[in-house]
């Protein structure tokens, strides 16, 4: 009597590889973004905005998104729903979320450039007098 493993080893390896690359590109993107914010902080007087739309950051974020989509697709394919259906679900879930995160990142960086770190601090958001007046209107 032979025992069939519940998960194919090739799928497990693909899941681990895509997870590794998604995490690696996430760290790369985070470090590059922190560098851009630090660079902006040094040049705050001459540079009005944080340059987050440079090609290297975009490539790192796209690679993160691609590997995350592959990871989610491969994880869903373990349930044997078909790789095509799992890939479609992964694209539907990951791509809009990644676009939303990119847009929100831009808005947060604009807030950071305009109001400093207090502008993005959620805990002290309504404790600023000028914002309290706007919130009451």
PDB file of C-alpha atoms in Angstrom, residues 42-125:
ATOM      1  CA  UNK A  42      18.403  66.127   3.964  1.00  0.00           C
ATOM      2  CA  UNK A  43      17.296  68.256   0.980  1.00  0.00           C
ATOM      3  CA  UNK A  44      14.006  69.379   2.518  1.00  0.00           C
ATOM      4  CA  UNK A  45      14.652  73.054   1.828  1.00  0.00           C
ATOM      5  CA  UNK A  46      15.215  72.584  -1.913  1.00  0.00           C
ATOM      6  CA  UNK A  47      13.125  69.481  -2.661  1.00  0.00           C
ATOM      7  CA  UNK A  48       9.379  69.916  -2.128  1.00  0.00           C
ATOM      8  CA  UNK A  49       8.309  66.293  -2.632  1.00  0.00           C
ATOM      9  CA  UNK A  50       9.645  62.820  -1.981  1.00  0.00           C
ATOM     10  CA  UNK A  51      10.760  61.173  -5.203  1.00  0.00           C
ATOM     11  CA  UNK A  52       9.128  57.766  -4.976  1.00  0.00           C
ATOM     12  CA  UNK A  53       8.341  57.375  -8.681  1.00  0.00           C
ATOM     13  CA  UNK A  54      11.887  56.708  -9.836  1.00  0.00           C
ATOM     14  CA  UNK A  55      12.499  53.642 -12.024  1.00  0.00           C
ATOM     15  CA  UNK A  56      14.327  51.564  -9.429  1.00  0.00           C
ATOM     16  CA  UNK A  57      11.505  51.876  -6.890  1.00  0.00           C
ATOM     17  CA  UNK A  58       8.893  51.111  -9.537  1.00  0.00           C
ATOM     18  CA  UNK A  59      10.794  48.009 -10.691  1.00  0.00           C
ATOM     19  CA  UNK A  60      11.178  46.777  -7.107  1.00  0.00           C
ATOM     20  CA  UNK A  61       7.471  47.302  -6.418  1.00  0.00           C
ATOM     21  CA  UNK A  62       6.463  45.609  -9.686  1.00  0.00           C
ATOM     22  CA  UNK A  63       8.716  42.634  -8.895  1.00  0.00           C
ATOM     23  CA  UNK A  64       7.197  42.445  -5.412  1.00  0.00           C
ATOM     24  CA  UNK A  65       3.714  42.497  -6.944  1.00  0.00           C
ATOM     25  CA  UNK A  66       4.543  39.848  -9.553  1.00  0.00           C
ATOM     26  CA  UNK A  67       6.062  37.449  -7.033  1.00  0.00           C
ATOM     27  CA  UNK A  68       3.207  38.058  -4.621  1.00  0.00           C
ATOM     28  CA  UNK A  69       0.707  37.255  -7.386  1.00  0.00           C
ATOM     29  CA  UNK A  70       2.597  34.075  -8.250  1.00  0.00           C
ATOM     30  CA  UNK A  71       2.768  33.134  -4.577  1.00  0.00           C
ATOM     31  CA  UNK A  72      -0.961  33.576  -4.024  1.00  0.00           C
ATOM     32  CA  UNK A  73      -1.744  31.695  -7.249  1.00  0.00           C
ATOM     33  CA  UNK A  74       0.445  28.773  -6.273  1.00  0.00           C
ATOM     34  CA  UNK A  75      -0.995  28.687  -2.764  1.00  0.00           C
ATOM     35  CA  UNK A  76      -4.510  28.585  -4.179  1.00  0.00           C
ATOM     36  CA  UNK A  77      -3.578  25.865  -6.661  1.00  0.00           C
ATOM     37  CA  UNK A  78      -2.813  23.545  -3.734  1.00  0.00           C
ATOM     38  CA  UNK A  79      -6.581  23.239  -3.270  1.00  0.00           C
ATOM     39  CA  UNK A  80      -6.745  21.685  -6.748  1.00  0.00           C
ATOM     40  CA  UNK A  81      -9.120  24.278  -8.169  1.00  0.00           C
ATOM     41  CA  UNK A  82      -7.104  24.469 -11.355  1.00  0.00           C
ATOM     42  CA  UNK A  83      -4.018  26.549 -11.933  1.00  0.00           C
ATOM     43  CA  UNK A  84      -5.765  28.878 -14.385  1.00  0.00           C
ATOM     44  CA  UNK A  85      -8.608  29.616 -11.956  1.00  0.00           C
ATOM     45  CA  UNK A  86      -6.130  30.038  -9.092  1.00  0.00           C
ATOM     46  CA  UNK A  87      -4.076  32.446 -11.213  1.00  0.00           C
ATOM     47  CA  UNK A  88      -7.154  34.487 -12.116  1.00  0.00           C
ATOM     48  CA  UNK A  89      -8.138  34.710  -8.447  1.00  0.00           C
ATOM     49  CA  UNK A  90      -4.595  35.745  -7.513  1.00  0.00           C
ATOM     50  CA  UNK A  91      -4.571  38.504 -10.127  1.00  0.00           C
ATOM     51  CA  UNK A  92      -8.008  39.735  -9.026  1.00  0.00           C
ATOM     52  CA  UNK A  93      -6.915  39.874  -5.390  1.00  0.00           C
ATOM     53  CA  UNK A  94      -3.307  41.067  -5.585  1.00  0.00           C
ATOM     54  CA  UNK A  95      -3.189  43.566  -8.481  1.00  0.00           C
ATOM     55  CA  UNK A  96      -5.973  45.927  -7.284  1.00  0.00           C
ATOM     56  CA  UNK A  97      -4.580  45.768  -3.759  1.00  0.00           C
ATOM     57  CA  UNK A  98      -1.089  46.613  -5.017  1.00  0.00           C
ATOM     58  CA  UNK A  99      -2.461  49.560  -7.016  1.00  0.00           C
ATOM     59  CA  UNK A 100      -4.348  50.818  -3.977  1.00  0.00           C
ATOM     60  CA  UNK A 101      -1.247  50.530  -1.801  1.00  0.00           C
ATOM     61  CA  UNK A 102       0.837  52.430  -4.401  1.00  0.00           C
ATOM     62  CA  UNK A 103      -1.701  55.268  -4.593  1.00  0.00           C
ATOM     63  CA  UNK A 104      -2.024  55.449  -0.814  1.00  0.00           C
ATOM     64  CA  UNK A 105       1.759  55.430  -0.459  1.00  0.00           C
ATOM     65  CA  UNK A 106       1.932  58.490  -2.697  1.00  0.00           C
ATOM     66  CA  UNK A 107      -0.710  60.259  -0.619  1.00  0.00           C
ATOM     67  CA  UNK A 108       1.090  59.416   2.628  1.00  0.00           C
ATOM     68  CA  UNK A 109       4.380  60.699   1.240  1.00  0.00           C
ATOM     69  CA  UNK A 110       2.659  63.938   0.175  1.00  0.00           C
ATOM     70  CA  UNK A 111       1.327  64.326   3.717  1.00  0.00           C
ATOM     71  CA  UNK A 112       4.797  63.657   5.079  1.00  0.00           C
ATOM     72  CA  UNK A 113       6.298  66.305   2.801  1.00  0.00           C
ATOM     73  CA  UNK A 114       3.658  68.904   3.700  1.00  0.00           C
ATOM     74  CA  UNK A 115       3.223  68.378   7.420  1.00  0.00           C
ATOM     75  CA  UNK A 116       6.177  66.345   8.583  1.00  0.00           C
ATOM     76  CA  UNK A 117       5.925  63.138  10.558  1.00  0.00           C
ATOM     77  CA  UNK A 118       3.100  64.526  12.707  1.00  0.00           C
ATOM     78  CA  UNK A 119       0.893  64.631   9.608  1.00  0.00           C
ATOM     79  CA  UNK A 120       0.957  60.853   9.289  1.00  0.00           C
ATOM     80  CA  UNK A 121       0.848  60.064  13.005  1.00  0.00           C
ATOM     81  CA  UNK A 122      -2.642  58.670  13.523  1.00  0.00           C
ATOM     82  CA  UNK A 123      -2.503  58.969  17.316  1.00  0.00           C
ATOM     83  CA  UNK A 124      -1.917  62.721  17.290  1.00  0.00           C
ATOM     84  CA  UNK A 125      -3.981  63.466  14.159  1.00  0.00           C
TER      85      UNK A 125
END
